Tab-separated table of C-alpha atoms and ligand atoms in Angstrom:
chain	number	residue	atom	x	y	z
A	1	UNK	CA	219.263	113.635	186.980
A	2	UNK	CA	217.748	117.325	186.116
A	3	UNK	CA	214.856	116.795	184.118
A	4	UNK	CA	213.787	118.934	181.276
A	5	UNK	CA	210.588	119.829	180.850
A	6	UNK	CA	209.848	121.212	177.035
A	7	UNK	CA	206.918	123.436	177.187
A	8	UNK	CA	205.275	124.156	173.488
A	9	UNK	CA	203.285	128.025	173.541
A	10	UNK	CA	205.467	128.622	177.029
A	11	UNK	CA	204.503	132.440	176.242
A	12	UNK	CA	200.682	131.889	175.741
A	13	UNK	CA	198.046	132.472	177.904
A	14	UNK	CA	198.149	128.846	180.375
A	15	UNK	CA	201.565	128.003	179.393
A	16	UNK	CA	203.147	131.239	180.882
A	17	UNK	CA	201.277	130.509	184.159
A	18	UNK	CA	202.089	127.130	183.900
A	19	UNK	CA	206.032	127.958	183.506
A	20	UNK	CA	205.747	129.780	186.760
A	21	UNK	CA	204.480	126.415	188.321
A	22	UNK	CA	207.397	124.683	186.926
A	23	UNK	CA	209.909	126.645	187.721
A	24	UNK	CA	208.732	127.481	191.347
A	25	UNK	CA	208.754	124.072	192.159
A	26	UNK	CA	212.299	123.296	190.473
A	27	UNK	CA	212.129	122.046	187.478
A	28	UNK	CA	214.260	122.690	184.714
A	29	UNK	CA	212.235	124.146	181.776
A	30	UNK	CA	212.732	125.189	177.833
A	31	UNK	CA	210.183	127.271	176.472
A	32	UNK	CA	209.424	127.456	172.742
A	33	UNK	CA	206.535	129.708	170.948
A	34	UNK	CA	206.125	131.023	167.159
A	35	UNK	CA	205.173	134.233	168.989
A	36	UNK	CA	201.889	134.147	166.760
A	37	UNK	CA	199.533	134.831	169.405
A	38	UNK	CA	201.860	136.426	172.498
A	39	UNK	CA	204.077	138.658	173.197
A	40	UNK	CA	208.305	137.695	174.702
A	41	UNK	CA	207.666	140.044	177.072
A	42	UNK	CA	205.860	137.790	178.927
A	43	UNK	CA	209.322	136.415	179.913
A	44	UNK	CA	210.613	139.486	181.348
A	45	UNK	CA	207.251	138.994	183.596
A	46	UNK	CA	208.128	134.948	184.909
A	47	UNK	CA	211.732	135.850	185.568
A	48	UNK	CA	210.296	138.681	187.851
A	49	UNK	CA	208.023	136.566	189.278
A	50	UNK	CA	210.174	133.427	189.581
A	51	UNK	CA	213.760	135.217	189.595
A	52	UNK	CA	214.697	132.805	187.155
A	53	UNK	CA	215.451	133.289	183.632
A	54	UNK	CA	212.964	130.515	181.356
A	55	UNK	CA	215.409	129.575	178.198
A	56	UNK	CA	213.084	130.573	175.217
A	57	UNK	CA	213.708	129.702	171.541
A	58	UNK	CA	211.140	131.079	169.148
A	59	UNK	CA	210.409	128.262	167.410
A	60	UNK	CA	207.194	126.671	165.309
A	61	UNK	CA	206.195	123.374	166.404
A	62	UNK	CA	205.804	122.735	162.538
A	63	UNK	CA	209.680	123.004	162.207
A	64	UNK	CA	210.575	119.179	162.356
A	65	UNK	CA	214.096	120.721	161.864
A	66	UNK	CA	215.011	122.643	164.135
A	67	UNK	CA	212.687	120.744	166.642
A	68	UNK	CA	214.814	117.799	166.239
A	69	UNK	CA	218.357	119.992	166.862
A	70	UNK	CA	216.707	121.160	170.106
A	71	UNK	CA	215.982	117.879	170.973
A	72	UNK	CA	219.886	117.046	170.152
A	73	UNK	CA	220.674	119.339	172.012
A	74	UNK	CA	219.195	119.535	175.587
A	75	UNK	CA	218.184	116.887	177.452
A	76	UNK	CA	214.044	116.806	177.578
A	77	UNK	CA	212.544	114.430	179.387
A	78	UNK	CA	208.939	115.345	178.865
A	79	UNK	CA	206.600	117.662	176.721
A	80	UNK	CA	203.796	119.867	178.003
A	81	UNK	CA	202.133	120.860	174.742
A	82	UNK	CA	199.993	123.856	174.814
A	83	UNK	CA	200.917	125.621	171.066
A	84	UNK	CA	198.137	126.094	168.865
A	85	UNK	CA	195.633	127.903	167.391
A	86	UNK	CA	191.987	128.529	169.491
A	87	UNK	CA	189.445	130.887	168.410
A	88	UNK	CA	186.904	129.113	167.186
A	89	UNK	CA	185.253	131.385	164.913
A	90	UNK	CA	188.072	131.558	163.116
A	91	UNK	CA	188.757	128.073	162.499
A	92	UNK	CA	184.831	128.003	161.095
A	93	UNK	CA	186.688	130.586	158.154
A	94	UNK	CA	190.239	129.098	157.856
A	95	UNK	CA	189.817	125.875	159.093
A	96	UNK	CA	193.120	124.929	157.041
A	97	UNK	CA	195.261	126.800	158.913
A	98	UNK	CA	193.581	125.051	162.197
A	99	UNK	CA	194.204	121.580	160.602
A	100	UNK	CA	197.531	122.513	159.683
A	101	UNK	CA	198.815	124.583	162.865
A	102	UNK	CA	197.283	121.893	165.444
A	103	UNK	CA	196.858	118.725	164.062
A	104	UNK	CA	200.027	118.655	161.497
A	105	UNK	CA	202.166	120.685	164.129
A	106	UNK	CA	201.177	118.150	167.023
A	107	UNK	CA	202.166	115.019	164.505
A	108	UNK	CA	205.398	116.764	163.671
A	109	UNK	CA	206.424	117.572	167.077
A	110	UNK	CA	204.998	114.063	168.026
A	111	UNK	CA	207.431	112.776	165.167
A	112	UNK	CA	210.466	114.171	166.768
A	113	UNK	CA	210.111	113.478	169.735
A	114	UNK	CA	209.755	109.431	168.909
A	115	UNK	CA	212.832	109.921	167.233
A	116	UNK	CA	214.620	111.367	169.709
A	117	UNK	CA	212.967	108.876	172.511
A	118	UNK	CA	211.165	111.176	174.636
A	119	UNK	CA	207.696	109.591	175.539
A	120	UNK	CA	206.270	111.640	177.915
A	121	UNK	CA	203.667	114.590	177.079
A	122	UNK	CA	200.696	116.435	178.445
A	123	UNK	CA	198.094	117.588	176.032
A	124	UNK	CA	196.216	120.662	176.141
A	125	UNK	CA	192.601	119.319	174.940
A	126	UNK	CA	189.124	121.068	175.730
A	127	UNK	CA	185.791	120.547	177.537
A	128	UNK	CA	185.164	121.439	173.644
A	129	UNK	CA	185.483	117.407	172.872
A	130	UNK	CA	182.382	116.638	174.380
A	131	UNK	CA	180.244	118.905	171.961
A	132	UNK	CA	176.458	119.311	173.059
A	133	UNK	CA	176.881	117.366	176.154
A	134	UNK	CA	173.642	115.610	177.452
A	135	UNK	CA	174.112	115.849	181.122
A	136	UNK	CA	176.026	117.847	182.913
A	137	UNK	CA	178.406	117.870	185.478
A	138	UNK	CA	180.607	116.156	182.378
A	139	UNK	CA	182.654	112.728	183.536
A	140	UNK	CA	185.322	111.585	181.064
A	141	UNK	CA	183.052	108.791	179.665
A	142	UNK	CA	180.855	111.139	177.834
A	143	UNK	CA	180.282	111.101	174.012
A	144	UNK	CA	182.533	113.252	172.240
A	145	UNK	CA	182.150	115.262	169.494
A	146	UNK	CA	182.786	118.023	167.408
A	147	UNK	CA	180.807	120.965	166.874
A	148	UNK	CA	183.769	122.950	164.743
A	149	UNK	CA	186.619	122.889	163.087
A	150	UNK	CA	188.753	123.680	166.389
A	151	UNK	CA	187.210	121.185	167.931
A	152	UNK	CA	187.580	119.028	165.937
A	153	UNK	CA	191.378	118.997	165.783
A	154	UNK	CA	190.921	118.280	169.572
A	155	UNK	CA	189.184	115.275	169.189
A	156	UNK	CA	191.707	113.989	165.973
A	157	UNK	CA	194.805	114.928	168.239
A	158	UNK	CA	193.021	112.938	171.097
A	159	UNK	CA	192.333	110.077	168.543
A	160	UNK	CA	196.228	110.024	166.869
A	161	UNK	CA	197.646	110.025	170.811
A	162	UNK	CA	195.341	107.048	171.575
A	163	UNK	CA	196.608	105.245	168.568
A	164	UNK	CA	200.000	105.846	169.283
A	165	UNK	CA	199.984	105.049	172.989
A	166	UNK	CA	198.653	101.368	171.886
A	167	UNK	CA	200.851	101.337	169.509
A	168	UNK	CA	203.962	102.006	172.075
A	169	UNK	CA	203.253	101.310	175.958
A	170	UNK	CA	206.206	103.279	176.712
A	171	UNK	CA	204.560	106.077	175.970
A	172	UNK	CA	202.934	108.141	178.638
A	173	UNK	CA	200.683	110.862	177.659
A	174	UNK	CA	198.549	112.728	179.768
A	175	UNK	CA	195.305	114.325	178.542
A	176	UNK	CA	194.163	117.282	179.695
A	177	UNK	CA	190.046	118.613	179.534
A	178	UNK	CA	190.366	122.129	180.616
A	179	UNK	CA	186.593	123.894	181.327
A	180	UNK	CA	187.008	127.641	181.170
A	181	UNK	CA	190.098	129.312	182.055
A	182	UNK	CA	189.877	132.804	183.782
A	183	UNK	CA	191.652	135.025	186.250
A	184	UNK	CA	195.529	135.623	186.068
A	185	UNK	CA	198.976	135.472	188.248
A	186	UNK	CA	198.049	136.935	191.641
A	187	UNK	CA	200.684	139.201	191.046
A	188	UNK	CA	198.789	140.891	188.192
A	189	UNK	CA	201.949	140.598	186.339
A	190	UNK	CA	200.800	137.598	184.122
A	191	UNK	CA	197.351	137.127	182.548
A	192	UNK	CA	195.465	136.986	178.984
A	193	UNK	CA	196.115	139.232	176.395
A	194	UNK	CA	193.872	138.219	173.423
A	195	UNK	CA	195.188	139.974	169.809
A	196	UNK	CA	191.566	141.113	168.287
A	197	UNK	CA	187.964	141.380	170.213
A	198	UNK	CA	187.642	138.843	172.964
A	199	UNK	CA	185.830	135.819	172.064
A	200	UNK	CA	185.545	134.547	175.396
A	201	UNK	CA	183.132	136.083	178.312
A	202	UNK	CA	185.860	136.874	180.679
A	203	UNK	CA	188.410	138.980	178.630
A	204	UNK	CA	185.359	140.651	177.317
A	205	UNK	CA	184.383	142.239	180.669
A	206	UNK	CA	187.681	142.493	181.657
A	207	UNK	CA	188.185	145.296	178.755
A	208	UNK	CA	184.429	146.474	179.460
A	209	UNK	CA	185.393	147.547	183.042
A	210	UNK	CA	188.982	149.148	182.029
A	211	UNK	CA	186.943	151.334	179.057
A	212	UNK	CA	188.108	149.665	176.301
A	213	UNK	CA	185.028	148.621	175.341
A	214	UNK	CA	181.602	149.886	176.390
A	215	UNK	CA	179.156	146.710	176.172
A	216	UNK	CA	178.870	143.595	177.025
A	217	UNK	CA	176.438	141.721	174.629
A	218	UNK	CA	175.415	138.548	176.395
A	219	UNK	CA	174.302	136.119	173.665
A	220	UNK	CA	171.002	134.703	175.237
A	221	UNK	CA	168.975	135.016	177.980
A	222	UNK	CA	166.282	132.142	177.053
A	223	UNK	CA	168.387	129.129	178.056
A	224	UNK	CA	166.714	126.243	180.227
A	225	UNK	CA	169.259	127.515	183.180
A	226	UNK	CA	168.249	129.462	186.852
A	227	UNK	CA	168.707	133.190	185.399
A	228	UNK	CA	168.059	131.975	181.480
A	229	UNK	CA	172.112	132.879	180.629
A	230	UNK	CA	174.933	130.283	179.342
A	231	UNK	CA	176.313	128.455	182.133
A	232	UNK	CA	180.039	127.394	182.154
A	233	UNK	CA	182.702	126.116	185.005
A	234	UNK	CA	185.391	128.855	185.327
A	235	UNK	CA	188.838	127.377	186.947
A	236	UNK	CA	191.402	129.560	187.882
A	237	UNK	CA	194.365	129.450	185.868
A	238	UNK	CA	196.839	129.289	188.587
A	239	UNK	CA	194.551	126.184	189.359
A	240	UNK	CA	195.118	124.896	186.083
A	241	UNK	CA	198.867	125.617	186.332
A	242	UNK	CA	198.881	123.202	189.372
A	243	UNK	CA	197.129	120.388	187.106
A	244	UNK	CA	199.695	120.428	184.545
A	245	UNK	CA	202.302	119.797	187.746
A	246	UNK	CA	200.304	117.057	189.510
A	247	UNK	CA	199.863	115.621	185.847
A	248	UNK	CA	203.723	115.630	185.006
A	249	UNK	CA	204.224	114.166	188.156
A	250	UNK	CA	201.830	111.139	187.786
A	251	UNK	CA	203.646	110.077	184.144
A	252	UNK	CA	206.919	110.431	186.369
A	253	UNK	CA	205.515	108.325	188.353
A	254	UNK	CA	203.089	105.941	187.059
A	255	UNK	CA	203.478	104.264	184.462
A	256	UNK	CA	200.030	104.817	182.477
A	257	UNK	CA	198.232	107.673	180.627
A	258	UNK	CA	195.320	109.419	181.511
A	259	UNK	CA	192.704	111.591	180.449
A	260	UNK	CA	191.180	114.477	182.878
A	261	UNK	CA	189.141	117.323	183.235
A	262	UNK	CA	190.011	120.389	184.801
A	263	UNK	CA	187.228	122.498	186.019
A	264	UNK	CA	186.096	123.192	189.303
A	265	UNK	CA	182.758	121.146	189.318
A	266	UNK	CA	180.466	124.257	189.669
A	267	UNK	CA	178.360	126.231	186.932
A	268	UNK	CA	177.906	129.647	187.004
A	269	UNK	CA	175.754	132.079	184.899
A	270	UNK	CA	177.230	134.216	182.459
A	271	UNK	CA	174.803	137.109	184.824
A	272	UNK	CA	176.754	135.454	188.011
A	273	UNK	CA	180.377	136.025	186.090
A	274	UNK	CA	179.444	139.962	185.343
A	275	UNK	CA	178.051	140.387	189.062
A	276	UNK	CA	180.891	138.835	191.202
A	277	UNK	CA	183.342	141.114	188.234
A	278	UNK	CA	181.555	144.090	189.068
A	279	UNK	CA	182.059	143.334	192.533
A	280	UNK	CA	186.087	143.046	192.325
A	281	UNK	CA	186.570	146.239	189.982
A	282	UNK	CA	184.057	148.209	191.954
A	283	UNK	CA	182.300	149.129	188.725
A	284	UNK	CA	178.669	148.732	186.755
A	285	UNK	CA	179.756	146.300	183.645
A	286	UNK	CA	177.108	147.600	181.308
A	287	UNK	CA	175.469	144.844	179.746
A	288	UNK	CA	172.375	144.164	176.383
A	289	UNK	CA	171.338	140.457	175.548
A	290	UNK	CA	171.461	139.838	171.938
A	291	UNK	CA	170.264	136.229	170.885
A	292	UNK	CA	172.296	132.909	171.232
A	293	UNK	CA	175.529	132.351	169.781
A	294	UNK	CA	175.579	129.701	167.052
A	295	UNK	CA	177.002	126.121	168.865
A	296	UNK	CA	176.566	127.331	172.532
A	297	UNK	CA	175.338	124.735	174.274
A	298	UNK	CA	172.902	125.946	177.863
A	299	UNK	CA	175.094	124.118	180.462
A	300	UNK	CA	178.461	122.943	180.807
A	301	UNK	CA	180.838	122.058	183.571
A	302	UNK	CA	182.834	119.315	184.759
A	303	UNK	CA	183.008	116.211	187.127
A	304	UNK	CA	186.080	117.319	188.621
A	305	UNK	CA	186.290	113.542	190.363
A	306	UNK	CA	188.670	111.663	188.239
A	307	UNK	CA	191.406	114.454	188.835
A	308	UNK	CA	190.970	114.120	192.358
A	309	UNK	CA	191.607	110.263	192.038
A	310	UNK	CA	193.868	110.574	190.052
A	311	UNK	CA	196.241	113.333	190.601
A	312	UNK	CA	195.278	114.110	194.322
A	313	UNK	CA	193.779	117.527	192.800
A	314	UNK	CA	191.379	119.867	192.963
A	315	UNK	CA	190.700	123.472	191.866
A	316	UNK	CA	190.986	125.680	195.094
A	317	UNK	CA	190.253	129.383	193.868
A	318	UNK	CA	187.356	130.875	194.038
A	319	UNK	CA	184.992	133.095	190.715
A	320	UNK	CA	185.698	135.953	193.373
A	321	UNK	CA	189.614	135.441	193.070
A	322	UNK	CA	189.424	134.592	189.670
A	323	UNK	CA	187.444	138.399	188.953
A	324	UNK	CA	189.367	139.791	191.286
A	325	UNK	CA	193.244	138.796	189.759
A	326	UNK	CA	191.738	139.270	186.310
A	327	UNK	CA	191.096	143.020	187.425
A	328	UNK	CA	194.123	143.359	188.883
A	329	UNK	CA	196.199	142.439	185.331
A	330	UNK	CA	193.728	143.889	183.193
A	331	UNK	CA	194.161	147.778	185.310
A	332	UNK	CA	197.624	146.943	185.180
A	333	UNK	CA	198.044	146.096	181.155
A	334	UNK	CA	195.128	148.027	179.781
A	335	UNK	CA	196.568	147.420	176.448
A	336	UNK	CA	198.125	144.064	177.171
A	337	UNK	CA	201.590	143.591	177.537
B	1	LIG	P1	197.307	131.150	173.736
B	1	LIG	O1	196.969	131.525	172.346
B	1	LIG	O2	197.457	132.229	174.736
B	1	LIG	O3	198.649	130.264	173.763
B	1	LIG	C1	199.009	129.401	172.718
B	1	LIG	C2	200.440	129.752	172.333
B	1	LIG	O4	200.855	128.893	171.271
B	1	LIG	C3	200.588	131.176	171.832
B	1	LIG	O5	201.630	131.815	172.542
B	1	LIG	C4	200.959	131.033	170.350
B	1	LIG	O6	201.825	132.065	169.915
B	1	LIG	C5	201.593	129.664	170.332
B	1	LIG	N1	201.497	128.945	169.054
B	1	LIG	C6	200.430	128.789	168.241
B	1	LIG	N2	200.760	128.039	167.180
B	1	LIG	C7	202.063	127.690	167.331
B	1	LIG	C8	202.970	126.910	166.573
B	1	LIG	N3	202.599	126.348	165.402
B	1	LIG	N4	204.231	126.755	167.024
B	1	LIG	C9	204.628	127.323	168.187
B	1	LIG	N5	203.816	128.097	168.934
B	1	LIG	C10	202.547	128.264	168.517
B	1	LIG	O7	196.222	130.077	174.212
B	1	LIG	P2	195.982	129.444	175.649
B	1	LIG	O8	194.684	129.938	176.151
B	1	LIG	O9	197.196	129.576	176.477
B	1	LIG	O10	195.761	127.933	175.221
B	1	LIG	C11	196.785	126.960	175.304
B	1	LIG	C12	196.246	125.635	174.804
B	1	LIG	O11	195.116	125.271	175.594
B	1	LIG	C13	195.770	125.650	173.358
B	1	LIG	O12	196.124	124.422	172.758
B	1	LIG	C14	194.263	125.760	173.485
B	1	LIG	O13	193.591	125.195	172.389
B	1	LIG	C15	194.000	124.981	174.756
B	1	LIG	N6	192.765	125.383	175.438
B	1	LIG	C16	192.584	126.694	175.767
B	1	LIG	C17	191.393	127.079	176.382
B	1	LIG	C18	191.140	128.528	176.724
B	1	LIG	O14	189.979	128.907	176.884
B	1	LIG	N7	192.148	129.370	176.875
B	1	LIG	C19	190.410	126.112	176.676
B	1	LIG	C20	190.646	124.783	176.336
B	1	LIG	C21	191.844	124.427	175.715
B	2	LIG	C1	184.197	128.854	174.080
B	2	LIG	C2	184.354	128.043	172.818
B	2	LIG	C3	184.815	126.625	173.184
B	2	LIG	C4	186.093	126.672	174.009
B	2	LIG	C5	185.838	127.525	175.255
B	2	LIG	C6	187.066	127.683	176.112
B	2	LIG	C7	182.667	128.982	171.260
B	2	LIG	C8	181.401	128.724	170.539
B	2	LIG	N1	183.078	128.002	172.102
B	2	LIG	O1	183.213	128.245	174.820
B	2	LIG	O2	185.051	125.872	172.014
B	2	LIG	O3	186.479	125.363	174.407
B	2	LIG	O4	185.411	128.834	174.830
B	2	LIG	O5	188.026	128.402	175.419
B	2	LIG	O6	183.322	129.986	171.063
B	2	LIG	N2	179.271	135.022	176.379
B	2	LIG	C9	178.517	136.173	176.277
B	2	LIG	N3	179.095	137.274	175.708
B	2	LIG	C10	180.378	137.289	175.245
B	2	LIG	C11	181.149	136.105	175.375
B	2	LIG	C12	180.554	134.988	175.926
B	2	LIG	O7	177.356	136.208	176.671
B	2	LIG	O8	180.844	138.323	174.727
B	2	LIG	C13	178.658	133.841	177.026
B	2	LIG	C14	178.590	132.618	176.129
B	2	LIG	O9	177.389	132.621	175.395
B	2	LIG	C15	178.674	131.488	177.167
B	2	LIG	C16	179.561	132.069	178.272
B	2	LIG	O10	179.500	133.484	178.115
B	2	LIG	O11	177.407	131.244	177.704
B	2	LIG	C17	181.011	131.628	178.166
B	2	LIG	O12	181.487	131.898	176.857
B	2	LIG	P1	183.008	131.652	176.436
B	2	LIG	O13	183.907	132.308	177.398
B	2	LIG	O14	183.137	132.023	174.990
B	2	LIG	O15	183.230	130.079	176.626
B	2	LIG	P2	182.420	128.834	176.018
B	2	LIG	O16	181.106	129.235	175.488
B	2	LIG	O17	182.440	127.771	177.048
């Protein structure tokens, strides 16, 4: 049987690396995106780097409608769900639109897929669950909690898939931590091309070193950490690609869900991220501390153990590749795709 794989935000940042996955390693995938935060010439990009076409439909995964003649239509076997909204300053200001856009948009496309008897899905959640954690590396036991709005629509989505797995053992659903993602397709063909002003530290040195910005403003330098600046666990996103594979093939497999991180296991300073950066562009990332960021915690990064149990995986790039394929799309795409 060819098994189709439905991938929601298959033009976004992890899902278009994540398509590449699927694809290279034969499976049969349908991409949908409300094109809201990418661009469809990201597809143009897969099918040179896969030589094979990725059927798209622009589609919203609020559209219970047209979701469900999709459904009709093809035969999907399972759901890797990555569309949504994530900049979390913004859902602090329009934290309807987060509520509505993840949480309603993940219960409608939930919705039709019940009724149209698919049960398998992978869910794109966030070291963000576990709020201020109180010891670090992170294992999947922790307290969770949210600290904003987008983080909280992690933690209800986590809730609502709990509820419905005990509700229905046939479904198996496959939750997915991610730390930070960073870096891009080797090929520099692929990689993250955020709308406004980066929010996130490695898109915002990225356009430092190719001159679109001048400054990087570090937001504290007073934490309890080795050089006093945030520390974080960076994973590759061709590393997180390869989790959403070994994941899809577990709830092929097995019958059970799961809940994972995905982060390499090591912290590194937001001063070690702009020196090994500066060491793959070959440039001085000029840099001024400012003070903390509200809701950054000191210290977070993952106990990548349970995915190694469980899925027989493990991140296996490097912060040097990472910098180094980040460079590579960002001189390529100066202005994104
Ligand atoms: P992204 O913005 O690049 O990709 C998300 C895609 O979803 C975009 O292409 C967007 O157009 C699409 N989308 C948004 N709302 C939609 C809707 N209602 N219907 C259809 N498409 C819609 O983000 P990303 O970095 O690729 O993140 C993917 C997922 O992973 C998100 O759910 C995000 O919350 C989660 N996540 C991301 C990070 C990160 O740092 N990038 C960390 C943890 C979790
Ligand atoms: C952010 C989000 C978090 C989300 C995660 C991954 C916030 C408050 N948190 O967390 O919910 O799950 O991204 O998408 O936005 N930094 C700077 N200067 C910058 C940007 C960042 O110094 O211009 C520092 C931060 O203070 C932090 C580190 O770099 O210490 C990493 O920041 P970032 O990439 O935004 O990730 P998180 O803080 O982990």
């Amino acid at each position: 049987m060819t098994r189709s794989i439905l991938v929601t935000g298959a033009t976004g940042y992890i899902g278009s690396h994540t398509c590449v996955c699927l694809l290279e390693a034969g499976w049969r995938v349908i991409g949908i995106d409300n094109l809201c935060n990418s661009s469809p010439r990201v597809l143009s990009h897969i099918a040179r780097i896969t030589d094979r076409e990725l059927p798209f439909q622009v589609l919203d995964v609020r559209d219970h409608v047209n979701l469900c003649r999709l459904l009709q239509r093809e035969e999907v076997s399972a759901v890797i769900h990555f569309a949504g909204l994530k900049a979390v300053g913004t859902s602090v200001s329009q934290p309807l639109n987060y509520f509505d856009n993840n949480i309603a948009g993940t219960l409608t496309l939930l919705r039709a897929l019940h009724q149209h008897g698919v049960r398998k899905l992978v869910f794109s959640s966030s070291a963000t669950v576990y709020g201020e954690p109180k010891h670090v590396p992170i294992t999947e036991d922790a307290p969770l909690s949210a600290t904003n709005p987008y983080g909280r629509t992690k933690l209800i989505i986590e809730q609502c898939l709990a509820d419905l797995r005990q509700s229905d053992p046939e479904w198996r659903i496959a939750t997915l931590r991610y730390f930070n993602p960073a870096g891009a397709h080797e090929t520099g063909l692929l990689g993250e091309d955020p709308r406004d002003t980066p929010n996130n530290l490695m898109p915002y040195i990225a356009q430092v070193a190719v001159g679109r910005r001048k400054c990087l403003t570090i937001f504290g330098n007073d934490y309890p950490t080795p050089d006093g600046t945030g520390v974080r666990d960076y994973i590759h996103v061709m590393d997180l690609a390869r989790g959403h594979l070994a994941s899809l093939e577990r709830l092929f497999n097995k019958p059970d869900s799961f809940t994972v991180n995905l982060g390499t296991g090591q912290g590194v300073s937001v001063l070690e991220a702009v020196a090994a950066f500066e060491a793959a562009c070959e440039k001085k990332i000029p840099v001024r501390f400012s003070g903390r960021r509200p809701g950054d915690v000191a210290s977070c990064y993952a106990s990548p153990e349970s995915a190694r149990e469980l899925l027989g995986w493990r991140a296996e790039k490097q912060l040097a590749d990472m910098c180094a394929d980040h460079w590579r799309w960002q001189r390529n795409h100066p202005n994104g795709y």
